[in-house]
PDB file of C-alpha atoms in Angstrom:
ATOM      1  CA  MET A   1      89.600 -28.111  11.016  1.00 86.00           C
ATOM      2  CA  THR A   2      87.309 -29.762   8.478  1.00 91.00           C
ATOM      3  CA  CYS A   3      86.510 -28.691   4.918  1.00 91.00           C
ATOM      4  CA  ASN A   4      83.176 -27.316   6.132  1.00 91.00           C
ATOM      5  CA  ASP A   5      85.025 -25.279   8.769  1.00 93.00           C
ATOM      6  CA  TRP A   6      87.305 -23.900   6.046  1.00 95.00           C
ATOM      7  CA  ILE A   7      84.305 -22.959   3.882  1.00 95.00           C
ATOM      8  CA  ALA A   8      82.533 -21.260   6.803  1.00 95.00           C
ATOM      9  CA  HIS A   9      85.681 -19.310   7.694  1.00 94.00           C
ATOM     10  CA  PHE A  10      86.170 -18.198   4.079  1.00 95.00           C
ATOM     11  CA  LEU A  11      82.575 -17.021   3.660  1.00 95.00           C
ATOM     12  CA  ALA A  12      82.643 -15.208   7.000  1.00 93.00           C
ATOM     13  CA  ASN A  13      85.949 -13.413   6.444  1.00 92.00           C
ATOM     14  CA  ASP A  14      86.130 -12.889   2.678  1.00 89.00           C
ATOM     15  CA  PRO A  15      82.602 -13.219   1.254  1.00 91.00           C
ATOM     16  CA  PRO A  16      82.501 -12.851  -2.552  1.00 93.00           C
ATOM     17  CA  ARG A  17      80.511  -9.965  -4.003  1.00 93.00           C
ATOM     18  CA  SER A  18      77.376 -11.429  -5.548  1.00 94.00           C
ATOM     19  CA  LYS A  19      77.757  -9.898  -9.032  1.00 94.00           C
ATOM     20  CA  SER A  20      81.360 -11.013  -9.309  1.00 94.00           C
ATOM     21  CA  LEU A  21      80.475 -14.480  -8.036  1.00 96.00           C
ATOM     22  CA  VAL A  22      77.778 -14.782 -10.724  1.00 95.00           C
ATOM     23  CA  VAL A  23      80.467 -14.087 -13.343  1.00 94.00           C
ATOM     24  CA  THR A  24      82.720 -16.750 -11.790  1.00 94.00           C
ATOM     25  CA  ILE A  25      79.980 -19.381 -11.767  1.00 95.00           C
ATOM     26  CA  PHE A  26      78.929 -18.563 -15.323  1.00 94.00           C
ATOM     27  CA  GLY A  27      82.472 -19.034 -16.562  1.00 92.00           C
ATOM     28  CA  ASP A  28      83.366 -22.069 -14.490  1.00 94.00           C
ATOM     29  CA  ALA A  29      80.083 -23.946 -14.315  1.00 95.00           C
ATOM     30  CA  ILE A  30      77.578 -22.677 -16.904  1.00 94.00           C
ATOM     31  CA  VAL A  31      79.644 -22.115 -20.061  1.00 92.00           C
ATOM     32  CA  PRO A  32      80.874 -25.756 -20.218  1.00 92.00           C
ATOM     33  CA  HIS A  33      77.221 -26.881 -20.150  1.00 93.00           C
ATOM     34  CA  GLY A  34      76.084 -24.786 -23.105  1.00 90.00           C
ATOM     35  CA  GLY A  35      76.220 -21.315 -21.582  1.00 90.00           C
ATOM     36  CA  LEU A  36      72.532 -20.943 -20.697  1.00 91.00           C
ATOM     37  CA  VAL A  37      70.919 -21.306 -17.274  1.00 94.00           C
ATOM     38  CA  TRP A  38      67.391 -20.863 -16.003  1.00 93.00           C
ATOM     39  CA  LEU A  39      67.025 -18.287 -13.264  1.00 93.00           C
ATOM     40  CA  GLY A  40      65.711 -20.857 -10.788  1.00 93.00           C
ATOM     41  CA  SER A  41      68.797 -23.019 -11.275  1.00 95.00           C
ATOM     42  CA  LEU A  42      71.075 -20.016 -10.894  1.00 95.00           C
ATOM     43  CA  ILE A  43      69.310 -19.110  -7.648  1.00 95.00           C
ATOM     44  CA  ASN A  44      69.941 -22.659  -6.388  1.00 95.00           C
ATOM     45  CA  LEU A  45      73.618 -22.517  -7.391  1.00 96.00           C
ATOM     46  CA  LEU A  46      74.201 -19.222  -5.547  1.00 96.00           C
ATOM     47  CA  GLU A  47      72.204 -20.116  -2.427  1.00 95.00           C
ATOM     48  CA  PRO A  48      75.042 -22.023  -0.637  1.00 95.00           C
ATOM     49  CA  PHE A  49      77.128 -18.820  -0.743  1.00 95.00           C
ATOM     50  CA  GLY A  50      74.521 -16.814   1.133  1.00 92.00           C
ATOM     51  CA  VAL A  51      73.263 -14.989  -1.974  1.00 92.00           C
ATOM     52  CA  ASN A  52      69.497 -14.677  -1.689  1.00 92.00           C
ATOM     53  CA  ASP A  53      66.923 -14.436  -4.467  1.00 91.00           C
ATOM     54  CA  ARG A  54      66.654 -10.637  -4.370  1.00 92.00           C
ATOM     55  CA  LEU A  55      70.400 -10.059  -4.417  1.00 93.00           C
ATOM     56  CA  LEU A  56      70.871 -12.492  -7.285  1.00 93.00           C
ATOM     57  CA  ARG A  57      68.147 -10.861  -9.382  1.00 92.00           C
ATOM     58  CA  THR A  58      69.798  -7.477  -8.820  1.00 93.00           C
ATOM     59  CA  SER A  59      73.175  -8.885  -9.859  1.00 94.00           C
ATOM     60  CA  VAL A  60      71.985 -10.477 -13.103  1.00 93.00           C
ATOM     61  CA  PHE A  61      69.965  -7.368 -13.936  1.00 92.00           C
ATOM     62  CA  ARG A  62      73.092  -5.231 -13.619  1.00 94.00           C
ATOM     63  CA  LEU A  63      75.177  -7.684 -15.642  1.00 94.00           C
ATOM     64  CA  ALA A  64      72.516  -7.563 -18.353  1.00 92.00           C
ATOM     65  CA  GLN A  65      72.558  -3.747 -18.299  1.00 91.00           C
ATOM     66  CA  GLU A  66      76.349  -3.820 -18.698  1.00 91.00           C
ATOM     67  CA  GLY A  67      76.093  -6.122 -21.710  1.00 90.00           C
ATOM     68  CA  TRP A  68      77.525  -9.243 -20.099  1.00 91.00           C
ATOM     69  CA  LEU A  69      74.321 -11.286 -19.951  1.00 93.00           C
ATOM     70  CA  GLY A  70      71.296 -11.581 -22.182  1.00 91.00           C
ATOM     71  CA  ALA A  71      67.871 -12.568 -20.848  1.00 88.00           C
ATOM     72  CA  GLN A  72      65.196 -14.696 -22.503  1.00 88.00           C
ATOM     73  CA  ARG A  73      61.686 -15.466 -21.308  1.00 83.00           C
ATOM     74  CA  ASP A  74      59.584 -18.608 -21.704  1.00 80.00           C
ATOM     75  CA  GLY A  75      56.231 -17.920 -20.155  1.00 77.00           C
ATOM     76  CA  ARG A  76      56.895 -17.021 -16.528  1.00 80.00           C
ATOM     77  CA  ARG A  77      60.428 -18.392 -16.565  1.00 84.00           C
ATOM     78  CA  SER A  78      63.611 -16.501 -17.433  1.00 88.00           C
ATOM     79  CA  SER A  79      66.968 -17.779 -18.597  1.00 90.00           C
ATOM     80  CA  TYR A  80      70.327 -16.044 -18.909  1.00 92.00           C
ATOM     81  CA  SER A  81      73.336 -16.520 -21.156  1.00 92.00           C
ATOM     82  CA  ILE A  82      76.514 -14.630 -21.954  1.00 90.00           C
ATOM     83  CA  THR A  83      75.970 -12.230 -24.837  1.00 90.00           C
ATOM     84  CA  PRO A  84      77.905 -12.831 -28.078  1.00 87.00           C
ATOM     85  CA  GLU A  85      79.610  -9.451 -27.604  1.00 82.00           C
ATOM     86  CA  ALA A  86      80.889 -10.445 -24.165  1.00 84.00           C
ATOM     87  CA  MET A  87      81.832 -14.023 -25.030  1.00 83.00           C
ATOM     88  CA  ALA A  88      85.187 -13.184 -26.667  1.00 79.00           C
ATOM     89  CA  ARG A  89      86.431 -11.313 -23.612  1.00 77.00           C
ATOM     90  CA  PHE A  90      84.889 -13.882 -21.299  1.00 80.00           C
ATOM     91  CA  SER A  91      86.608 -16.749 -23.134  1.00 80.00           C
ATOM     92  CA  ARG A  92      89.920 -14.907 -23.131  1.00 79.00           C
ATOM     93  CA  ALA A  93      89.754 -14.372 -19.378  1.00 80.00           C
ATOM     94  CA  TYR A  94      89.001 -17.985 -18.619  1.00 80.00           C
ATOM     95  CA  ARG A  95      91.690 -19.280 -20.989  1.00 80.00           C
ATOM     96  CA  ARG A  96      94.131 -17.214 -18.921  1.00 83.00           C
ATOM     97  CA  ILE A  97      92.854 -18.684 -15.674  1.00 89.00           C
ATOM     98  CA  TYR A  98      93.127 -22.351 -16.625  1.00 91.00           C
ATOM     99  CA  ALA A  99      96.195 -22.240 -18.895  1.00 85.00           C
ATOM    100  CA  PRO A 100      99.632 -23.425 -17.726  1.00 80.00           C
ATOM    101  CA  LEU A 101     102.383 -20.810 -17.301  1.00 77.00           C
ATOM    102  CA  THR A 102     104.302 -21.467 -20.526  1.00 77.00           C
ATOM    103  CA  LEU A 103     104.568 -18.022 -22.115  1.00 82.00           C
ATOM    104  CA  HIS A 104     108.093 -17.357 -23.413  1.00 89.00           C
ATOM    105  CA  TRP A 105     109.791 -14.191 -24.699  1.00 89.00           C
ATOM    106  CA  ASP A 106     111.203 -13.813 -28.222  1.00 89.00           C
ATOM    107  CA  GLY A 107     113.026 -10.579 -27.361  1.00 88.00           C
ATOM    108  CA  THR A 108     110.490  -8.212 -28.940  1.00 90.00           C
ATOM    109  CA  TRP A 109     107.858  -5.818 -27.627  1.00 91.00           C
ATOM    110  CA  THR A 110     104.507  -4.905 -29.151  1.00 94.00           C
ATOM    111  CA  LEU A 111     103.921  -1.156 -29.131  1.00 93.00           C
ATOM    112  CA  VAL A 112     100.580   0.621 -29.534  1.00 93.00           C
ATOM    113  CA  LEU A 113     101.087   4.288 -30.426  1.00 89.00           C
ATOM    114  CA  SER A 114      98.067   6.520 -30.082  1.00 79.00           C
ATOM    115  CA  GLY A 115      99.643   9.449 -31.912  1.00 68.00           C
ATOM    116  CA  ALA A 116      98.775  13.113 -31.473  1.00 64.00           C
ATOM    117  CA  GLY A 117      95.093  13.970 -31.493  1.00 64.00           C
ATOM    118  CA  ASN A 118      93.999  11.009 -33.618  1.00 73.00           C
ATOM    119  CA  ILE A 119      91.429   9.729 -31.139  1.00 82.00           C
ATOM    120  CA  GLY A 120      88.944  11.473 -28.888  1.00 83.00           C
ATOM    121  CA  ALA A 121      88.950  11.572 -25.110  1.00 84.00           C
ATOM    122  CA  ALA A 122      86.262   8.871 -24.739  1.00 87.00           C
ATOM    123  CA  GLU A 123      88.052   6.562 -27.175  1.00 88.00           C
ATOM    124  CA  ARG A 124      91.361   7.179 -25.434  1.00 87.00           C
ATOM    125  CA  ALA A 125      89.865   6.315 -22.039  1.00 89.00           C
ATOM    126  CA  ALA A 126      88.246   3.130 -23.378  1.00 89.00           C
ATOM    127  CA  LEU A 127      91.477   2.116 -25.104  1.00 90.00           C
ATOM    128  CA  ARG A 128      93.521   2.672 -21.962  1.00 90.00           C
ATOM    129  CA  LYS A 129      91.104   0.654 -19.830  1.00 90.00           C
ATOM    130  CA  GLU A 130      91.074  -2.271 -22.251  1.00 89.00           C
ATOM    131  CA  LEU A 131      94.855  -2.335 -22.781  1.00 92.00           C
ATOM    132  CA  LEU A 132      95.613  -2.165 -19.077  1.00 90.00           C
ATOM    133  CA  TRP A 133      93.157  -5.010 -18.489  1.00 86.00           C
ATOM    134  CA  GLU A 134      95.073  -7.052 -21.083  1.00 88.00           C
ATOM    135  CA  GLY A 135      98.323  -6.444 -19.226  1.00 90.00           C
ATOM    136  CA  TYR A 136      99.817  -3.614 -21.294  1.00 93.00           C
ATOM    137  CA  SER A 137     101.787  -0.845 -19.632  1.00 92.00           C
ATOM    138  CA  VAL A 138     102.158   2.846 -20.421  1.00 90.00           C
ATOM    139  CA  VAL A 139     105.905   3.204 -21.064  1.00 86.00           C
ATOM    140  CA  ALA A 140     105.687   6.774 -22.396  1.00 85.00           C
ATOM    141  CA  PRO A 141     102.883   9.280 -23.059  1.00 85.00           C
ATOM    142  CA  GLY A 142     100.640   7.744 -25.701  1.00 85.00           C
ATOM    143  CA  VAL A 143     102.702   4.533 -25.899  1.00 90.00           C
ATOM    144  CA  PHE A 144     101.440   1.185 -24.590  1.00 93.00           C
ATOM    145  CA  SER A 145     103.617  -1.915 -24.636  1.00 94.00           C
ATOM    146  CA  HIS A 146     103.662  -5.629 -23.905  1.00 94.00           C
ATOM    147  CA  PRO A 147     106.430  -8.211 -24.436  1.00 92.00           C
ATOM    148  CA  ALA A 148     104.131 -11.100 -25.373  1.00 90.00           C
ATOM    149  CA  ALA A 149     101.044  -9.622 -27.005  1.00 89.00           C
ATOM    150  CA  ASP A 150      98.455 -11.805 -28.717  1.00 88.00           C
ATOM    151  CA  ALA A 151      97.874 -10.198 -32.138  1.00 90.00           C
ATOM    152  CA  GLN A 152      94.360 -11.601 -32.512  1.00 88.00           C
ATOM    153  CA  VAL A 153      93.294 -10.395 -29.074  1.00 87.00           C
ATOM    154  CA  LEU A 154      94.796  -6.968 -29.772  1.00 92.00           C
ATOM    155  CA  GLU A 155      92.928  -6.684 -33.080  1.00 92.00           C
ATOM    156  CA  GLN A 156      89.647  -7.567 -31.365  1.00 87.00           C
ATOM    157  CA  LEU A 157      90.365  -4.995 -28.663  1.00 88.00           C
ATOM    158  CA  LEU A 158      91.124  -2.210 -31.136  1.00 91.00           C
ATOM    159  CA  THR A 159      88.031  -3.061 -33.167  1.00 89.00           C
ATOM    160  CA  ARG A 160      85.841  -3.142 -30.057  1.00 86.00           C
ATOM    161  CA  THR A 161      87.036   0.297 -28.961  1.00 87.00           C
ATOM    162  CA  GLY A 162      86.631   1.747 -32.465  1.00 87.00           C
ATOM    163  CA  VAL A 163      90.273   2.854 -32.895  1.00 89.00           C
ATOM    164  CA  LYS A 164      91.665   0.134 -35.157  1.00 86.00           C
ATOM    165  CA  ASP A 165      92.491   2.507 -38.030  1.00 86.00           C
ATOM    166  CA  LYS A 166      93.429   5.478 -35.861  1.00 87.00           C
ATOM    167  CA  LEU A 167      96.743   4.451 -34.301  1.00 88.00           C
ATOM    168  CA  PHE A 168      99.962   2.554 -34.986  1.00 90.00           C
ATOM    169  CA  VAL A 169     100.823  -0.986 -33.909  1.00 92.00           C
ATOM    170  CA  CYS A 170     104.339  -2.328 -34.335  1.00 92.00           C
ATOM    171  CA  GLN A 171     106.967  -4.636 -32.893  1.00 91.00           C
ATOM    172  CA  ALA A 172     110.282  -3.404 -31.501  1.00 87.00           C
ATOM    173  CA  SER A 173     113.543  -5.167 -30.749  1.00 86.00           C
ATOM    174  CA  ALA A 174     116.993  -4.049 -29.613  1.00 82.00           C
ATOM    175  CA  LEU A 175     119.071  -2.404 -32.332  1.00 80.00           C
ATOM    176  CA  PRO A 176     122.422  -4.210 -32.578  1.00 83.00           C
ATOM    177  CA  GLY A 177     125.416  -1.955 -32.046  1.00 74.00           C
ATOM    178  CA  ALA A 178     123.385   0.969 -30.718  1.00 75.00           C
ATOM    179  CA  GLY A 179     123.891   0.273 -27.025  1.00 70.00           C
ATOM    180  CA  GLY A 180     121.173   1.307 -24.605  1.00 75.00           C
ATOM    181  CA  ARG A 181     119.567  -0.501 -21.702  1.00 81.00           C
ATOM    182  CA  PRO A 182     118.442  -4.113 -22.204  1.00 80.00           C
ATOM    183  CA  LEU A 183     114.804  -4.266 -23.304  1.00 79.00           C
ATOM    184  CA  ARG A 184     113.986  -6.618 -20.443  1.00 81.00           C
ATOM    185  CA  GLU A 185     114.442  -3.653 -18.096  1.00 82.00           C
ATOM    186  CA  LEU A 186     111.253  -2.139 -19.523  1.00 81.00           C
ATOM    187  CA  VAL A 187     109.464  -4.484 -17.124  1.00 87.00           C
ATOM    188  CA  GLU A 188     110.938  -2.637 -14.143  1.00 83.00           C
ATOM    189  CA  ASP A 189     109.906   0.720 -15.625  1.00 82.00           C
ATOM    190  CA  GLY A 190     106.440  -0.321 -16.792  1.00 85.00           C
ATOM    191  CA  TRP A 191     105.042  -2.727 -14.224  1.00 88.00           C
ATOM    192  CA  ASP A 192     104.834  -2.652 -10.460  1.00 89.00           C
ATOM    193  CA  LEU A 193     104.376  -6.352  -9.737  1.00 91.00           C
ATOM    194  CA  SER A 194     104.292  -5.987  -5.948  1.00 92.00           C
ATOM    195  CA  ALA A 195     100.480  -6.107  -5.749  1.00 92.00           C
ATOM    196  CA  VAL A 196     100.357  -9.161  -8.015  1.00 94.00           C
ATOM    197  CA  VAL A 197     103.027 -10.896  -5.923  1.00 95.00           C
ATOM    198  CA  ALA A 198     101.107 -10.104  -2.721  1.00 96.00           C
ATOM    199  CA  GLY A 199      97.899 -11.386  -4.308  1.00 96.00           C
ATOM    200  CA  TYR A 200      99.435 -14.704  -5.274  1.00 96.00           C
ATOM    201  CA  GLU A 201     101.048 -15.107  -1.843  1.00 96.00           C
ATOM    202  CA  GLY A 202      97.734 -14.365  -0.157  1.00 96.00           C
ATOM    203  CA  PHE A 203      95.959 -16.901  -2.366  1.00 97.00           C
ATOM    204  CA  THR A 204      98.529 -19.553  -1.500  1.00 97.00           C
ATOM    205  CA  ALA A 205      98.268 -18.849   2.219  1.00 96.00           C
ATOM    206  CA  GLN A 206      94.488 -19.110   2.022  1.00 96.00           C
ATOM    207  CA  PHE A 207      94.226 -22.322  -0.029  1.00 97.00           C
ATOM    208  CA  GLN A 208      97.272 -24.342   1.049  1.00 97.00           C
ATOM    209  CA  PRO A 209      95.542 -25.452   4.290  1.00 95.00           C
ATOM    210  CA  LEU A 210      92.499 -26.481   2.232  1.00 96.00           C
ATOM    211  CA  LEU A 211      94.641 -28.697  -0.015  1.00 96.00           C
ATOM    212  CA  ALA A 212      96.040 -30.444   3.059  1.00 94.00           C
ATOM    213  CA  LEU A 213      92.485 -31.034   4.300  1.00 93.00           C
ATOM    214  CA  LEU A 214      91.359 -32.408   0.930  1.00 93.00           C
ATOM    215  CA  GLN A 215      94.313 -34.763   0.672  1.00 91.00           C
ATOM    216  CA  GLY A 216      93.612 -36.226   4.098  1.00 82.00           C
ATOM    217  CA  ALA A 217      89.814 -36.316   3.982  1.00 78.00           C
ATOM    218  CA  PRO A 218      87.219 -38.660   2.442  1.00 82.00           C
ATOM    219  CA  ALA A 219      85.748 -37.811  -0.962  1.00 84.00           C
ATOM    220  CA  LEU A 220      83.865 -34.521  -1.001  1.00 90.00           C
ATOM    221  CA  GLU A 221      80.090 -34.329  -1.064  1.00 95.00           C
ATOM    222  CA  PRO A 222      78.806 -32.833  -4.364  1.00 96.00           C
ATOM    223  CA  GLN A 223      77.559 -29.524  -2.925  1.00 96.00           C
ATOM    224  CA  GLN A 224      80.656 -29.178  -0.754  1.00 96.00           C
ATOM    225  CA  ALA A 225      82.863 -29.767  -3.809  1.00 97.00           C
ATOM    226  CA  PHE A 226      80.917 -27.196  -5.841  1.00 97.00           C
ATOM    227  CA  ILE A 227      81.369 -24.541  -3.153  1.00 97.00           C
ATOM    228  CA  ILE A 228      85.098 -25.235  -2.876  1.00 97.00           C
ATOM    229  CA  ARG A 229      85.625 -25.266  -6.644  1.00 97.00           C
ATOM    230  CA  SER A 230      83.712 -22.022  -7.082  1.00 97.00           C
ATOM    231  CA  LEU A 231      85.536 -20.236  -4.244  1.00 97.00           C
ATOM    232  CA  LEU A 232      88.852 -21.478  -5.626  1.00 97.00           C
ATOM    233  CA  VAL A 233      88.221 -20.146  -9.130  1.00 97.00           C
ATOM    234  CA  HIS A 234      86.747 -16.929  -7.781  1.00 96.00           C
ATOM    235  CA  ALA A 235      89.772 -16.196  -5.580  1.00 96.00           C
ATOM    236  CA  TYR A 236      92.288 -17.261  -8.230  1.00 96.00           C
ATOM    237  CA  ARG A 237      90.509 -15.246 -10.927  1.00 93.00           C
ATOM    238  CA  ARG A 238      90.550 -12.155  -8.727  1.00 92.00           C
ATOM    239  CA  VAL A 239      94.355 -12.338  -8.444  1.00 93.00           C
ATOM    240  CA  GLN A 240      95.260 -13.785 -11.818  1.00 88.00           C
ATOM    241  CA  LEU A 241      93.358 -11.270 -13.928  1.00 85.00           C
ATOM    242  CA  HIS A 242      95.572  -8.521 -12.467  1.00 89.00           C
ATOM    243  CA  ASP A 243      98.654 -10.420 -13.639  1.00 91.00           C
ATOM    244  CA  PRO A 244     100.026  -8.745 -16.810  1.00 91.00           C
ATOM    245  CA  GLN A 245     100.946 -12.170 -18.214  1.00 89.00           C
ATOM    246  CA  LEU A 246     104.612 -11.451 -18.790  1.00 92.00           C
ATOM    247  CA  PRO A 247     106.867 -14.140 -20.285  1.00 91.00           C
ATOM    248  CA  VAL A 248     108.598 -16.383 -17.772  1.00 89.00           C
ATOM    249  CA  GLU A 249     112.019 -14.970 -18.714  1.00 89.00           C
ATOM    250  CA  LEU A 250     110.947 -11.498 -17.546  1.00 90.00           C
ATOM    251  CA  LEU A 251     109.472 -12.505 -14.197  1.00 90.00           C
ATOM    252  CA  PRO A 252     111.286 -12.329 -10.859  1.00 88.00           C
ATOM    253  CA  GLU A 253     112.551 -15.598  -9.398  1.00 87.00           C
ATOM    254  CA  PRO A 254     110.887 -17.352  -7.743  1.00 90.00           C
ATOM    255  CA  TRP A 255     107.568 -16.263  -9.280  1.00 92.00           C
ATOM    256  CA  PRO A 256     104.727 -16.882  -6.777  1.00 94.00           C
ATOM    257  CA  GLY A 257     102.246 -17.200  -9.629  1.00 93.00           C
ATOM    258  CA  ALA A 258     103.785 -20.583 -10.493  1.00 92.00           C
ATOM    259  CA  GLN A 259     103.125 -21.961  -6.995  1.00 94.00           C
ATOM    260  CA  ALA A 260      99.615 -20.456  -6.982  1.00 96.00           C
ATOM    261  CA  TYR A 261      98.827 -22.125 -10.324  1.00 95.00           C
ATOM    262  CA  GLU A 262      99.971 -25.554  -9.124  1.00 95.00           C
ATOM    263  CA  LEU A 263      97.936 -25.129  -5.937  1.00 97.00           C
ATOM    264  CA  ALA A 264      94.820 -24.106  -7.893  1.00 97.00           C
ATOM    265  CA  ARG A 265      95.320 -27.046 -10.223  1.00 96.00           C
ATOM    266  CA  ALA A 266      95.632 -29.513  -7.330  1.00 96.00           C
ATOM    267  CA  VAL A 267      92.483 -28.267  -5.551  1.00 97.00           C
ATOM    268  CA  TYR A 268      90.525 -28.208  -8.820  1.00 97.00           C
ATOM    269  CA  GLN A 269      91.557 -31.802  -9.580  1.00 96.00           C
ATOM    270  CA  LEU A 270      90.229 -32.935  -6.198  1.00 95.00           C
ATOM    271  CA  SER A 271      86.920 -31.067  -6.430  1.00 96.00           C
ATOM    272  CA  TYR A 272      85.800 -30.853 -10.061  1.00 96.00           C
ATOM    273  CA  ALA A 273      84.184 -34.297 -10.444  1.00 96.00           C
ATOM    274  CA  PRO A 274      81.793 -34.248  -7.450  1.00 96.00           C
ATOM    275  CA  ALA A 275      81.125 -30.557  -8.214  1.00 97.00           C
ATOM    276  CA  GLU A 276      79.976 -31.614 -11.699  1.00 97.00           C
ATOM    277  CA  GLN A 277      77.485 -33.996 -10.091  1.00 96.00           C
ATOM    278  CA  TYR A 278      76.002 -31.094  -8.116  1.00 97.00           C
ATOM    279  CA  ILE A 279      75.917 -28.790 -11.149  1.00 97.00           C
ATOM    280  CA  MET A 280      74.156 -31.364 -13.327  1.00 96.00           C
ATOM    281  CA  ALA A 281      71.623 -32.209 -10.613  1.00 96.00           C
ATOM    282  CA  THR A 282      70.849 -28.508 -10.177  1.00 96.00           C
ATOM    283  CA  LEU A 283      70.539 -27.801 -13.909  1.00 95.00           C
ATOM    284  CA  HIS A 284      68.295 -30.842 -14.432  1.00 93.00           C
ATOM    285  CA  ARG A 285      65.718 -29.473 -11.988  1.00 91.00           C
ATOM    286  CA  GLU A 286      64.576 -27.010 -14.644  1.00 89.00           C
ATOM    287  CA  ASP A 287      66.033 -28.505 -17.813  1.00 87.00           C
ATOM    288  CA  GLU A 288      65.966 -32.253 -18.349  1.00 88.00           C
ATOM    289  CA  LEU A 289      68.110 -31.810 -21.470  1.00 86.00           C
ATOM    290  CA  ALA A 290      70.910 -29.834 -19.802  1.00 86.00           C
ATOM    291  CA  ALA A 291      74.152 -30.858 -21.490  1.00 90.00           C
ATOM    292  CA  GLU A 292      77.093 -32.571 -19.849  1.00 93.00           C
ATOM    293  CA  ALA A 293      80.346 -30.586 -19.749  1.00 92.00           C
ATOM    294  CA  ASP A 294      81.928 -30.270 -23.188  1.00 91.00           C
ATOM    295  CA  ALA A 295      85.334 -31.651 -24.151  1.00 92.00           C
ATOM    296  CA  SER A 296      87.142 -28.341 -23.620  1.00 90.00           C
ATOM    297  CA  PHE A 297      86.220 -28.447 -19.940  1.00 93.00           C
ATOM    298  CA  TYR A 298      88.496 -31.449 -19.440  1.00 93.00           C
ATOM    299  CA  GLN A 299      91.485 -29.523 -20.857  1.00 92.00           C
ATOM    300  CA  ARG A 300      91.482 -27.071 -17.942  1.00 93.00           C
ATOM    301  CA  PHE A 301      94.629 -26.797 -15.843  1.00 92.00           C
ATOM    302  CA  GLY A 302      96.595 -28.861 -18.345  1.00 88.00           C
ATOM    303  CA  GLY A 303      94.073 -31.719 -18.372  1.00 90.00           C
ATOM    304  CA  LEU A 304      91.675 -33.102 -15.766  1.00 89.00           C
ATOM    305  CA  HIS A 305      91.670 -36.753 -14.773  1.00 78.00           C
TER     306      HIS A 305
END
């Protein structure tokens, strides 16, 4: 099997949904270059994945309707960028994807208590959706918890959903001398990690053969590298964003997410540089001043070399 065979097999058996793939490519390839792309360049970037002009236009239109993308016009040309409102969540998601697994537990839990009747049904539904997306669990009616919450992210979430001053947020730890079950057992009660484990194992099974091919093959062609890098991030993102991001001390051993991260890192290292050549060549077709990747790009996966 060659790398092209692997790509063809992937696209035939697990083709990415076009709207979701647009989000992947924006985060992985467009944001490091300033965050704006002309529609023609975006069409060219999606073409190797079998996404045609019509399907792409439908996808970006829907993402704009949902508040993810903003559109600008310059004569007959259109460009797209991530909206300021979506950028915070977008940045948070991609920091999770590229960051090493180094989260540790200090023995406490963050609790979000919705109280009795303090928020309406629509607010409650929005809050639940956002907290679950951030990896919180419902440990009791009206009580969400996480053992390693980011206070800044939580504040942004509560502000975004309009409930910041309508509920209680606190930290809890075991009370010495009171007995009770160890707080680490809340993980067993609050999270079913079986789907996450299966997702990571499936990712590893899918991409381990590709890594072997890359390590034994000549340098990738730019377009080939771009396709591989994009499919890698897309597949890893799809699994990793369902991971509740629990501290390493609270995860089962061995944790398949650790192997999946190292695999993603290895494939990214082997594909990112020629992929950048393809991205820059594509962006320059419509924008001679398209920026090179910024410094933060080279910090991905613990540092690119």
